[in-house]
CSV table of C-alpha atoms and ligand atoms in Angstrom, one decimal:
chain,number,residue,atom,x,y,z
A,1,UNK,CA,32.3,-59.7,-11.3
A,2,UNK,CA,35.2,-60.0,-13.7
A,3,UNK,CA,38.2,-62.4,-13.1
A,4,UNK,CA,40.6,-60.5,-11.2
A,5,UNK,CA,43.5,-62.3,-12.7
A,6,UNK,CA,42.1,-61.3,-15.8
A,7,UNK,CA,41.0,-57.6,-14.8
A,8,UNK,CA,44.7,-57.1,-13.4
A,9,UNK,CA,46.2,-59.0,-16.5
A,10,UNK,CA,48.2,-61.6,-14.3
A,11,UNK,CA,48.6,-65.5,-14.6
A,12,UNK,CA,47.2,-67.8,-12.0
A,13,UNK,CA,50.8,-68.1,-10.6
A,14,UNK,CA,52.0,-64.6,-10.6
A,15,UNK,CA,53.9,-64.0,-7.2
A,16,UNK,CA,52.8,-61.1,-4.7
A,17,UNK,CA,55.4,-59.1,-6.3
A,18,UNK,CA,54.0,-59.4,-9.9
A,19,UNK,CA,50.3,-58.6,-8.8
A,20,UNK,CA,51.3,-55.4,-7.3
A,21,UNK,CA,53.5,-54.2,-10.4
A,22,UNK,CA,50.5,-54.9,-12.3
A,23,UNK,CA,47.9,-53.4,-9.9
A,24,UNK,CA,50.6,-50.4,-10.0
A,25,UNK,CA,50.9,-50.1,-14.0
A,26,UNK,CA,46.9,-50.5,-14.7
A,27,UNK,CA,45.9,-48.3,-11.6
A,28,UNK,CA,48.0,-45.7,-12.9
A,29,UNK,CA,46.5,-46.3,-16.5
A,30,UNK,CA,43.0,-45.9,-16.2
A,31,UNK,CA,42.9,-43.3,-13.3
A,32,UNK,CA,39.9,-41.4,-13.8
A,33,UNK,CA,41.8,-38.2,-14.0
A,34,UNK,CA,43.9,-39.4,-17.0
A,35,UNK,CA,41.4,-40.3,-19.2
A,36,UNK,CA,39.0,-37.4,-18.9
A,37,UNK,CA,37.0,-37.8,-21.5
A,38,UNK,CA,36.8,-41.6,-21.0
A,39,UNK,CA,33.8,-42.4,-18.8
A,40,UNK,CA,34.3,-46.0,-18.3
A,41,UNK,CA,37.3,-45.3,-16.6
A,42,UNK,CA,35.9,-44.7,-13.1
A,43,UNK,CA,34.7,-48.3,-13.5
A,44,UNK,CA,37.6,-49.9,-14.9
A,45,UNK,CA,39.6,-48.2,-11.9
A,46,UNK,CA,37.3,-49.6,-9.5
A,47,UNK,CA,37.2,-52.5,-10.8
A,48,UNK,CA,41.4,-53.0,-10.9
A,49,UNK,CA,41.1,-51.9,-7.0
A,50,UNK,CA,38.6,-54.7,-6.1
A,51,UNK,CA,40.7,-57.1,-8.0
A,52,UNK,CA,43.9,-56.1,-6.3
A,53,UNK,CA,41.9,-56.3,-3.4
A,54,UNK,CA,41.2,-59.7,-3.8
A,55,UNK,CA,44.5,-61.2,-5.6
A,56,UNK,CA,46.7,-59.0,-3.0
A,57,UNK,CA,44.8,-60.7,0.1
A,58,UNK,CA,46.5,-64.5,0.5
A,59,UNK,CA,42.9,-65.6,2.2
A,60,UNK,CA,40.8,-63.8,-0.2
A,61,UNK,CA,43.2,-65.1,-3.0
A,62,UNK,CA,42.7,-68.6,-1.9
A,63,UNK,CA,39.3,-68.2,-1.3
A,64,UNK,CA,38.7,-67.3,-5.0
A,65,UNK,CA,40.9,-69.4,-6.4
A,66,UNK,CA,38.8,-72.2,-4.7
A,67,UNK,CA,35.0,-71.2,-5.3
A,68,UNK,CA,35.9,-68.2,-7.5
A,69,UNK,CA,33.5,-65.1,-7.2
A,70,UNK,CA,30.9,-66.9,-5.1
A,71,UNK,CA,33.6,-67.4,-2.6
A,72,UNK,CA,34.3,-63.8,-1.5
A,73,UNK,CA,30.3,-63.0,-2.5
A,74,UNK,CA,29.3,-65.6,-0.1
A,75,UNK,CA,31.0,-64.0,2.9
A,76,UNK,CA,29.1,-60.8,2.2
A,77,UNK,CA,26.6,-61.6,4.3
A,78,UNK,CA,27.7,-62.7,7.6
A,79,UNK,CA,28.7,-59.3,8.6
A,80,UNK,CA,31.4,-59.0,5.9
A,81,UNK,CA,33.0,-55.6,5.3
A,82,UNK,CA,32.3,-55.3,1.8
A,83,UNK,CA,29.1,-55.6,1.0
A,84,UNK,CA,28.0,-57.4,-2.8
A,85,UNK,CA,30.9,-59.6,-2.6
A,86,UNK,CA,33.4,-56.4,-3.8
A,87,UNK,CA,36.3,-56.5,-1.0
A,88,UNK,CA,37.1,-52.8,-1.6
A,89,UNK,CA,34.3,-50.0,-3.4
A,90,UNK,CA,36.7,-46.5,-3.5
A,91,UNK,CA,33.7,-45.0,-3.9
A,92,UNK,CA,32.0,-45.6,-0.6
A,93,UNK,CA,35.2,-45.0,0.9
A,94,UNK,CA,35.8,-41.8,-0.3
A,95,UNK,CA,32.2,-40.3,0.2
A,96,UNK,CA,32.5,-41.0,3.9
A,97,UNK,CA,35.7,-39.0,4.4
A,98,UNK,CA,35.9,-38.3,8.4
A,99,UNK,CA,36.0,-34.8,8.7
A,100,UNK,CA,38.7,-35.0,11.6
A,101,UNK,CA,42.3,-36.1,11.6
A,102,UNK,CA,44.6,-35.2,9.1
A,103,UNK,CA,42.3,-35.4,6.3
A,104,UNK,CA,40.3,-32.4,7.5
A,105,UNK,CA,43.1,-30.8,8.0
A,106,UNK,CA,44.0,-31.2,4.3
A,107,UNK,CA,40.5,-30.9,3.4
A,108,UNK,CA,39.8,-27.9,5.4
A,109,UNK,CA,43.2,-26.1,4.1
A,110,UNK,CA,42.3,-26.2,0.6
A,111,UNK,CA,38.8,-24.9,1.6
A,112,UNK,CA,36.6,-27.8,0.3
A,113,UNK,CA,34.7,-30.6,2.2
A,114,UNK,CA,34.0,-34.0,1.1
A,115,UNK,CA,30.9,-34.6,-0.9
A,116,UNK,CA,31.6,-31.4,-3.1
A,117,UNK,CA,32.4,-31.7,-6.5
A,118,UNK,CA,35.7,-30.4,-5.9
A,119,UNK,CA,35.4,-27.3,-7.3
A,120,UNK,CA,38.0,-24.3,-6.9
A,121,UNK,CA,38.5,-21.0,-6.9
A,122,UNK,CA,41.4,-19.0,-7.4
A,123,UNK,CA,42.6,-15.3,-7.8
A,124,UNK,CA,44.8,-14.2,-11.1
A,125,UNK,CA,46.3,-10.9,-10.9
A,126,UNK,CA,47.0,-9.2,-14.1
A,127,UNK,CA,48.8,-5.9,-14.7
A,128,UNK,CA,46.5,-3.0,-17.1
A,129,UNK,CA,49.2,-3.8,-19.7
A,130,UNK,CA,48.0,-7.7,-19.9
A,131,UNK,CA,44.2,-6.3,-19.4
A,132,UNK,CA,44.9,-4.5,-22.5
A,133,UNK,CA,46.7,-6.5,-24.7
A,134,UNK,CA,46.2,-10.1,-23.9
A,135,UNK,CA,48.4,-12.4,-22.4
A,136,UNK,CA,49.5,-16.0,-21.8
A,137,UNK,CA,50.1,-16.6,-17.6
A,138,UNK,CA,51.1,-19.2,-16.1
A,139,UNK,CA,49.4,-20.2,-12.7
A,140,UNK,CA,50.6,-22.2,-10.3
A,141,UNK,CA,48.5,-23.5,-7.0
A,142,UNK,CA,47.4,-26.5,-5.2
A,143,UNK,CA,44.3,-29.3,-5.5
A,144,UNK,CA,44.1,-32.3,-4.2
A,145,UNK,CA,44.1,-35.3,-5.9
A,146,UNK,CA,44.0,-38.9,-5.0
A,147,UNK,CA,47.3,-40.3,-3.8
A,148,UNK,CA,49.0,-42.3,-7.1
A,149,UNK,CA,51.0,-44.6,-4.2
A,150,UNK,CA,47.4,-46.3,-3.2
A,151,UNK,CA,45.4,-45.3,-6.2
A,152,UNK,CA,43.3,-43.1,-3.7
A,153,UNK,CA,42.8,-46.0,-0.8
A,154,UNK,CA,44.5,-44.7,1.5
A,155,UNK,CA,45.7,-48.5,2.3
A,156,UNK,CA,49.2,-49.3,2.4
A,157,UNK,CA,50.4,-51.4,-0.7
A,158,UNK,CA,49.6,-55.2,0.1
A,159,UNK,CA,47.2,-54.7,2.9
A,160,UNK,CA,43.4,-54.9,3.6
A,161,UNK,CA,41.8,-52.8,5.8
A,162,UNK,CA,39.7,-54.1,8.6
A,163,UNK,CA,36.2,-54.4,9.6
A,164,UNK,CA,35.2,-51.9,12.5
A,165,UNK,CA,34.5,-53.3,15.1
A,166,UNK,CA,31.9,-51.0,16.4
A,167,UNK,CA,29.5,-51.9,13.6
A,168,UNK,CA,30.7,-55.2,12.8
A,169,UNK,CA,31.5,-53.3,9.0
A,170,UNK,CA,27.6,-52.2,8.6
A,171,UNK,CA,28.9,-48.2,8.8
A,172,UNK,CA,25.7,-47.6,11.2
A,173,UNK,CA,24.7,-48.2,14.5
A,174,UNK,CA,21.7,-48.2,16.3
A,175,UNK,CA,20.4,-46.4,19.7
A,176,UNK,CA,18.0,-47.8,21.6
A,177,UNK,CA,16.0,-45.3,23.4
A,178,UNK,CA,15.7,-45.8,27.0
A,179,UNK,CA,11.9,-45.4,27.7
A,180,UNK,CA,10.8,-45.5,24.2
A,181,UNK,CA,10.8,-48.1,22.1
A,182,UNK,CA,12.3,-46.4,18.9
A,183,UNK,CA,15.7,-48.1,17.3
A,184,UNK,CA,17.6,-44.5,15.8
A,185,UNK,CA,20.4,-46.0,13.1
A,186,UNK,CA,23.1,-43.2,12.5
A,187,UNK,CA,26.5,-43.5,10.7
A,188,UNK,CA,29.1,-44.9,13.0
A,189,UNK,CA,31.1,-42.8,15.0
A,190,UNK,CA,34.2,-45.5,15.0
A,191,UNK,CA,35.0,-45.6,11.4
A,192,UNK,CA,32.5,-42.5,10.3
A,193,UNK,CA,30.5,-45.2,8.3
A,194,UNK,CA,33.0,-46.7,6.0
A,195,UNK,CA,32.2,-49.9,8.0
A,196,UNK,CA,36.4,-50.5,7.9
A,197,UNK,CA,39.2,-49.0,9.5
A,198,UNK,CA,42.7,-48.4,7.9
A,199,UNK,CA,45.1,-50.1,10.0
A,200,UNK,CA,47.7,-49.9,7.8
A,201,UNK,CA,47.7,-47.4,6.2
A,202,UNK,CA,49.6,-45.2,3.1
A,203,UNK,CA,53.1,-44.2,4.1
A,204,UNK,CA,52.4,-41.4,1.3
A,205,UNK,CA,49.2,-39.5,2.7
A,206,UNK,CA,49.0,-41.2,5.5
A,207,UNK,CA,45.7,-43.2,4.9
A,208,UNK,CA,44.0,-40.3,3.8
A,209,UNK,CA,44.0,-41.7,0.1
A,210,UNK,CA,44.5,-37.8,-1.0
A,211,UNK,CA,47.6,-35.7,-1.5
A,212,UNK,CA,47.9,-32.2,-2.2
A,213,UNK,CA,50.0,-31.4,-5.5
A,214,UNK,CA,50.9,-28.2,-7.1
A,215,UNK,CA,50.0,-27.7,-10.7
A,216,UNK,CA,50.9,-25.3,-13.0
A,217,UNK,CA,48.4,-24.0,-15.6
A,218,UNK,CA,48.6,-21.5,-18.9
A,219,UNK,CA,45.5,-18.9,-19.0
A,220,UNK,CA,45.3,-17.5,-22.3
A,221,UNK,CA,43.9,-13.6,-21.2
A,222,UNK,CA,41.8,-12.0,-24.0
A,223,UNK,CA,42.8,-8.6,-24.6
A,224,UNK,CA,40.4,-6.1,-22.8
A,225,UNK,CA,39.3,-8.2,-20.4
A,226,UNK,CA,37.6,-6.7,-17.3
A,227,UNK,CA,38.3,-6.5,-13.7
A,228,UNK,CA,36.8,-8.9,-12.2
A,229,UNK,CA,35.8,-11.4,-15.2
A,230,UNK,CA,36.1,-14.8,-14.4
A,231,UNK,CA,37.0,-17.8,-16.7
A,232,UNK,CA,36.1,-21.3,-16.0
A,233,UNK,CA,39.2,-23.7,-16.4
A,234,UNK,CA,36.7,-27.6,-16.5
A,235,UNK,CA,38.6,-29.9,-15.1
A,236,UNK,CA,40.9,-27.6,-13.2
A,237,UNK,CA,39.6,-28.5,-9.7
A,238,UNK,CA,40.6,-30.5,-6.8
A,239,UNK,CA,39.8,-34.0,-7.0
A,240,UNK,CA,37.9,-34.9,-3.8
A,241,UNK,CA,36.5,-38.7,-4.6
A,242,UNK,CA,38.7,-40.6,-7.2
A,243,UNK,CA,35.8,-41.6,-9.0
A,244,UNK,CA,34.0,-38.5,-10.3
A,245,UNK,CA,36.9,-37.0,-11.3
A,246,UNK,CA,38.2,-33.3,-11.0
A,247,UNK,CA,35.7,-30.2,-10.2
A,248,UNK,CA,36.0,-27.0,-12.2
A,249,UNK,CA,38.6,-23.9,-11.3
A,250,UNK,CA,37.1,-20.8,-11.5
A,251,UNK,CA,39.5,-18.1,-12.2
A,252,UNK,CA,38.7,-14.3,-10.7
A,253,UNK,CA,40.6,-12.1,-12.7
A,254,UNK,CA,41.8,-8.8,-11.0
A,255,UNK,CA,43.6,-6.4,-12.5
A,256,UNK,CA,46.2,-4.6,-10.3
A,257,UNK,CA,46.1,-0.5,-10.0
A,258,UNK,CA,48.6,1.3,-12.7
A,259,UNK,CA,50.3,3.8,-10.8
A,260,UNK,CA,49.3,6.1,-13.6
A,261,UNK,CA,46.5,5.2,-15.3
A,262,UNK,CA,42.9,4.6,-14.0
A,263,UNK,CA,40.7,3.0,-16.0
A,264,UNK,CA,36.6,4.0,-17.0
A,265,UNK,CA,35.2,1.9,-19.0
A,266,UNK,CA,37.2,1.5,-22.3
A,267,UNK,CA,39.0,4.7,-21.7
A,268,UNK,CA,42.1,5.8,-19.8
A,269,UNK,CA,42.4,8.4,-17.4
A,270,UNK,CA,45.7,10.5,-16.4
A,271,UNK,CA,46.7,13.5,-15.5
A,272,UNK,CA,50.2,15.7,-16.7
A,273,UNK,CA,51.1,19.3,-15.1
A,274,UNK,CA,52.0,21.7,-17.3
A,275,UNK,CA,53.2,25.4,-16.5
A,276,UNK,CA,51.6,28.5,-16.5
A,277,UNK,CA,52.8,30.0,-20.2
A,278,UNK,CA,52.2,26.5,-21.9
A,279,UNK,CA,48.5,27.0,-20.1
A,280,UNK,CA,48.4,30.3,-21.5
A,281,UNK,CA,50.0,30.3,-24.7
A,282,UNK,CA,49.6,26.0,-25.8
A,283,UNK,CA,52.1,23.5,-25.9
A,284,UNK,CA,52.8,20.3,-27.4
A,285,UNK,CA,53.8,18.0,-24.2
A,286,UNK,CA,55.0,14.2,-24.2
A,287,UNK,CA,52.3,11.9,-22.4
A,288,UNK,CA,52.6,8.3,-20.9
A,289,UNK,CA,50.5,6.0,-22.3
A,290,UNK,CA,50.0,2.5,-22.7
A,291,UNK,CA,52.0,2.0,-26.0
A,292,UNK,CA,54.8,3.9,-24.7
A,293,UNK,CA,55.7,7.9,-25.0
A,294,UNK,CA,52.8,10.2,-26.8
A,295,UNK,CA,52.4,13.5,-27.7
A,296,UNK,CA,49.9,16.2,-26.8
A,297,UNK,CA,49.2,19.2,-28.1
A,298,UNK,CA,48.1,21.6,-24.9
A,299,UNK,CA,45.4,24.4,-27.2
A,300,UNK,CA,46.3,27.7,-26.0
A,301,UNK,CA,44.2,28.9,-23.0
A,302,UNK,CA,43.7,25.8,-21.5
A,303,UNK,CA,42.2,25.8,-18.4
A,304,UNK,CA,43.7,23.7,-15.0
A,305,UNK,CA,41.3,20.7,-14.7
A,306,UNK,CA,40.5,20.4,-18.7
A,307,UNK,CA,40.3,17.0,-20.2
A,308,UNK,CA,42.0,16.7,-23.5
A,309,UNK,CA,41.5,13.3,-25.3
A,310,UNK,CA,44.4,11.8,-26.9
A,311,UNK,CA,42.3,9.0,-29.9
A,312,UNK,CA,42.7,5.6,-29.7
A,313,UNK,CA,45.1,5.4,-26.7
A,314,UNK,CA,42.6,3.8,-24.4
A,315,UNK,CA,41.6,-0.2,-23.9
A,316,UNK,CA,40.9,-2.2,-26.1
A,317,UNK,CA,37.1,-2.4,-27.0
A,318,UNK,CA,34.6,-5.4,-27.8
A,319,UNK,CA,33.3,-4.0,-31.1
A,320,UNK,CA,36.9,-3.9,-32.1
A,321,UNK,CA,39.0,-0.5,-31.6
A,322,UNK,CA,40.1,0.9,-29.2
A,323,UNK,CA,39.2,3.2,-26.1
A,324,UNK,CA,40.5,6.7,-25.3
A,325,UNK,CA,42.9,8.2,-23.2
A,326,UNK,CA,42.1,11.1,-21.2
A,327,UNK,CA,44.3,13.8,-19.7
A,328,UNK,CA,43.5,16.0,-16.9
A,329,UNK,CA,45.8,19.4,-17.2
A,330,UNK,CA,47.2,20.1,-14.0
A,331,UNK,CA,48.9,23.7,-14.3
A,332,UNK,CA,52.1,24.1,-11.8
A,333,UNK,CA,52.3,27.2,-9.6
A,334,UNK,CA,55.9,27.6,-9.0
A,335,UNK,CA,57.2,27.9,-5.3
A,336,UNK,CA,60.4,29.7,-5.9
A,337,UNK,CA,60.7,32.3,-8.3
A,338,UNK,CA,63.8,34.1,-10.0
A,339,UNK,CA,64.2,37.6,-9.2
A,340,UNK,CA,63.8,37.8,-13.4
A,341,UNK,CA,61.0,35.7,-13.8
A,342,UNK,CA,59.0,37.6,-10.4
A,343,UNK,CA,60.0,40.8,-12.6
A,344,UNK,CA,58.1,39.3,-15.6
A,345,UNK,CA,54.8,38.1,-13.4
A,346,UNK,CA,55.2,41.4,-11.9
A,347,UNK,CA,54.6,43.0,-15.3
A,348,UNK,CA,52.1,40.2,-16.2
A,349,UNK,CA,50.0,41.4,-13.8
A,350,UNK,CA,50.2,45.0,-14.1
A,351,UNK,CA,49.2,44.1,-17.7
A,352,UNK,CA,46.3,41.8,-16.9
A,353,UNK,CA,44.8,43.8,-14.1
A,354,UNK,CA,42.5,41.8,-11.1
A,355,UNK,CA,39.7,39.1,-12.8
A,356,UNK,CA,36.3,40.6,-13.0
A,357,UNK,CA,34.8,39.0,-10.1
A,358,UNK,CA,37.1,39.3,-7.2
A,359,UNK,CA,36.1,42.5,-5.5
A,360,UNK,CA,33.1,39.9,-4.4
A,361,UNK,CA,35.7,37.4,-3.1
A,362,UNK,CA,36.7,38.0,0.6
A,363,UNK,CA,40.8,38.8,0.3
A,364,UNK,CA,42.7,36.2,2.5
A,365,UNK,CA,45.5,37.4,5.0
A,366,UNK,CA,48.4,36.0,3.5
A,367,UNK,CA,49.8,33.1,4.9
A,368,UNK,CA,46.8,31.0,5.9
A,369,UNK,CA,45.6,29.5,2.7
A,370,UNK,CA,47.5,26.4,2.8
A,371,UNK,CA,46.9,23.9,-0.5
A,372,UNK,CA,45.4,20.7,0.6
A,373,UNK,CA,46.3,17.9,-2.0
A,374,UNK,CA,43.8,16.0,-1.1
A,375,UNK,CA,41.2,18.0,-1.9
A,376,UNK,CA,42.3,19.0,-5.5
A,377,UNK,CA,42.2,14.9,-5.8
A,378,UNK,CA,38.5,14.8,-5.1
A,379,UNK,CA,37.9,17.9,-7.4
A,380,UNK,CA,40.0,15.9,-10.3
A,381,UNK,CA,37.8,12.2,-9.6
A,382,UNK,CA,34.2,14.6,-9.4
A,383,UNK,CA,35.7,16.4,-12.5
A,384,UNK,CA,36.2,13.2,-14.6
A,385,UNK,CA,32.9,11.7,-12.6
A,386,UNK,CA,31.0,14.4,-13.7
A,387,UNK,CA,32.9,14.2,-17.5
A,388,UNK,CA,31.5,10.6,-17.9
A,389,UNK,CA,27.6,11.6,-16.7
A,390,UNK,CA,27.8,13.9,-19.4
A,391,UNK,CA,29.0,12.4,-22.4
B,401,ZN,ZN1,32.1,-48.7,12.3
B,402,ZN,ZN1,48.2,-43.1,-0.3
């Protein structure tokens, strides 16, 4: 064990007050979570906690000062709450989190339980136009993290906490059978075998030793990224046991309906209505699509239900390029008709005469053919089914 004067960088003489700016400055330095990529500094951080722990603690202070480490080692033994002479290990604190109380409230909220790396999973929503071309969003949710005002004790600043008295600080207790003569040890009920109890503990998270703070993130989205991809943010997770550090977010990307585009694949799907002459005779039309307004040229004769392809209008694809858009004609019958324009259909269909094949068809009694939306939607989603099967 290291000197904790020396570990906390105080003199022999510092006051109460000087110890705990110093425990509060080096805690805060070498918390796990700010030096990521530092791996010794878990065990620097548990090392400034047990010398706080010591040097914050009048008797424990005097008792070192006295006989140094041997001192506060000697103890361990008789029944002492910190067993291998270190008055405080964070880390057997924090892997026997109680799963009751406020901290399984907190625990339970975000959805992870103690003993778990911590990891997290969230939902980003993107709109088509981001799933297309790429974009930068900003995320914001909540993990838990240990509490900065205790370094993750869940002790209040200056105090000790205090062997259970259940299990005299061993964490376990044992059952003695009645009529057999078997000795069952199990994790004590008391202080859910931390062998202490907080007594006074963190005004901040109320001895829980976690907190749960928002962060905010930037996801870079690729463009043509898929529904449902995921991307792995390390280090993005909650942070469960101060000294393994942060678990990994998983992002679920989801990618909101367009109201006019559906997407197959890497290509595009909508639909325009045109009328009846541009049908019959071909038209050049404006079309949505994702860059904006396009044209389309309608060939003449085109049927109600065709799919004309507009090049390059589609998402974005992963050998580079781009996708297609596709366009289901929809041809309008009108409701209303001028007396002029019924004069011209009238003549229209003198001209044309009856199709070929309806003297087979049964002639409906006007009136009780209604049009049924819905069903010309599942003719248009088994059209462009049966379009992609194809191809
Ligand atoms: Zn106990
Ligand atoms: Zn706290």
């Amino acid at each position: 064990m290291r000197d904790p004067y020396e570990v906390l960088g105080v003199g022999r003489d510092a006051s109460p007050d000087e110890i705990k700016a110093a425990f509060r400055k080096m805690a805060a330095k070498h918390h796990p979570d700010r030096n990521p990529n530092d791996p010794e500094a878990q065990e620097r951080f548990k090392e400034i906690n047990g010398a706080y722990q010591i040097l914050s603690d009048p008797q424990k202070r005097a008792m070192f000062d006295r006989f140094g480490a041997a001192g506060l080692g000697g103890a361990a033994g008789g029944g002492s709450p910190f067993p291998g002479g270190v008055p405080f290990d964070i880390a057997d604190w924090a892997a026997n989190i109680p799963m009751d109380g406020i901290l399984g409230d907190l625990l339970g909220r975000i959805g992870i339980r103690p003993g778990e790396r911590g990891d997290l999973q969230k939902e980003l929503r993107i709109t088509l136009e981001e799933a297309a071309f790429g974009a930068e969003k900003e995320l914001s949710y909540d993990r838990i993290e240990a509490c900065n005002d205790c370094a993750g004790s869940g002790l209040r600043l200056g105090s000790s906490p205090k062997t259970c008295p259940q299990c005299g600080g061993r964490g376990r207790i044992r059952l003695q059978q009645p009529l057999f003569p078997i000795v069952i040890e199990r994790d004590c009920p008391k202080c859910g075998g931390r062998g202490h109890l907080i007594v006074d503990p963190c005004l901040t998270c109320r001895g829980a030793g976690l907190v749960t703070k928002t962060r905010t993130i930037v996801v870079t989205i690729p463009p043509g990224i898929e529904d449902g991809a995921t991307r792995l943010v390390a280090r993005g997770g909650n942070v469960p046991r101060a000294d393994k550090g942060p678990g990994d977010l998983e992002l679920i990307i989801t990618i909101q309906p367009h109201p006019l585009f559906r997407r197959e694949n890497d290509d595009l799907v909508t639909a325009i209505t045109i009328n009846y002459p541009q049908a019959c005779l071909g038209a050049e039309v404006v079309v949505p699509t994702l860059d904006g307004k396009g044209k389309l040229r309608i060939p003449p004769g085109t049927q109600p239900g065709s799919l004309l392809r507009v090049k390059g209008k589609g998402m974005p694809k992963r050998s580079g390029g781009r996708g297609d858009q596709l366009v289901e004609i929809r041809v309008e019958v009108p409701m209303n008709l001028s007396s002029r324009a019924r004069e011209l259909l009238e003549e229209l269909a003198s001209e044309l005469g009856a199709p070929a094949d309806q003297a087979t068809h049964s002639v409906p009694t006007p009136g009780t053919s209604t049009p049924t939306p819905a069903k010309e939607e599942l003719g248009f989603f088994s059209k462009v089914k049966s379009f992609f099967s194809s191809r």
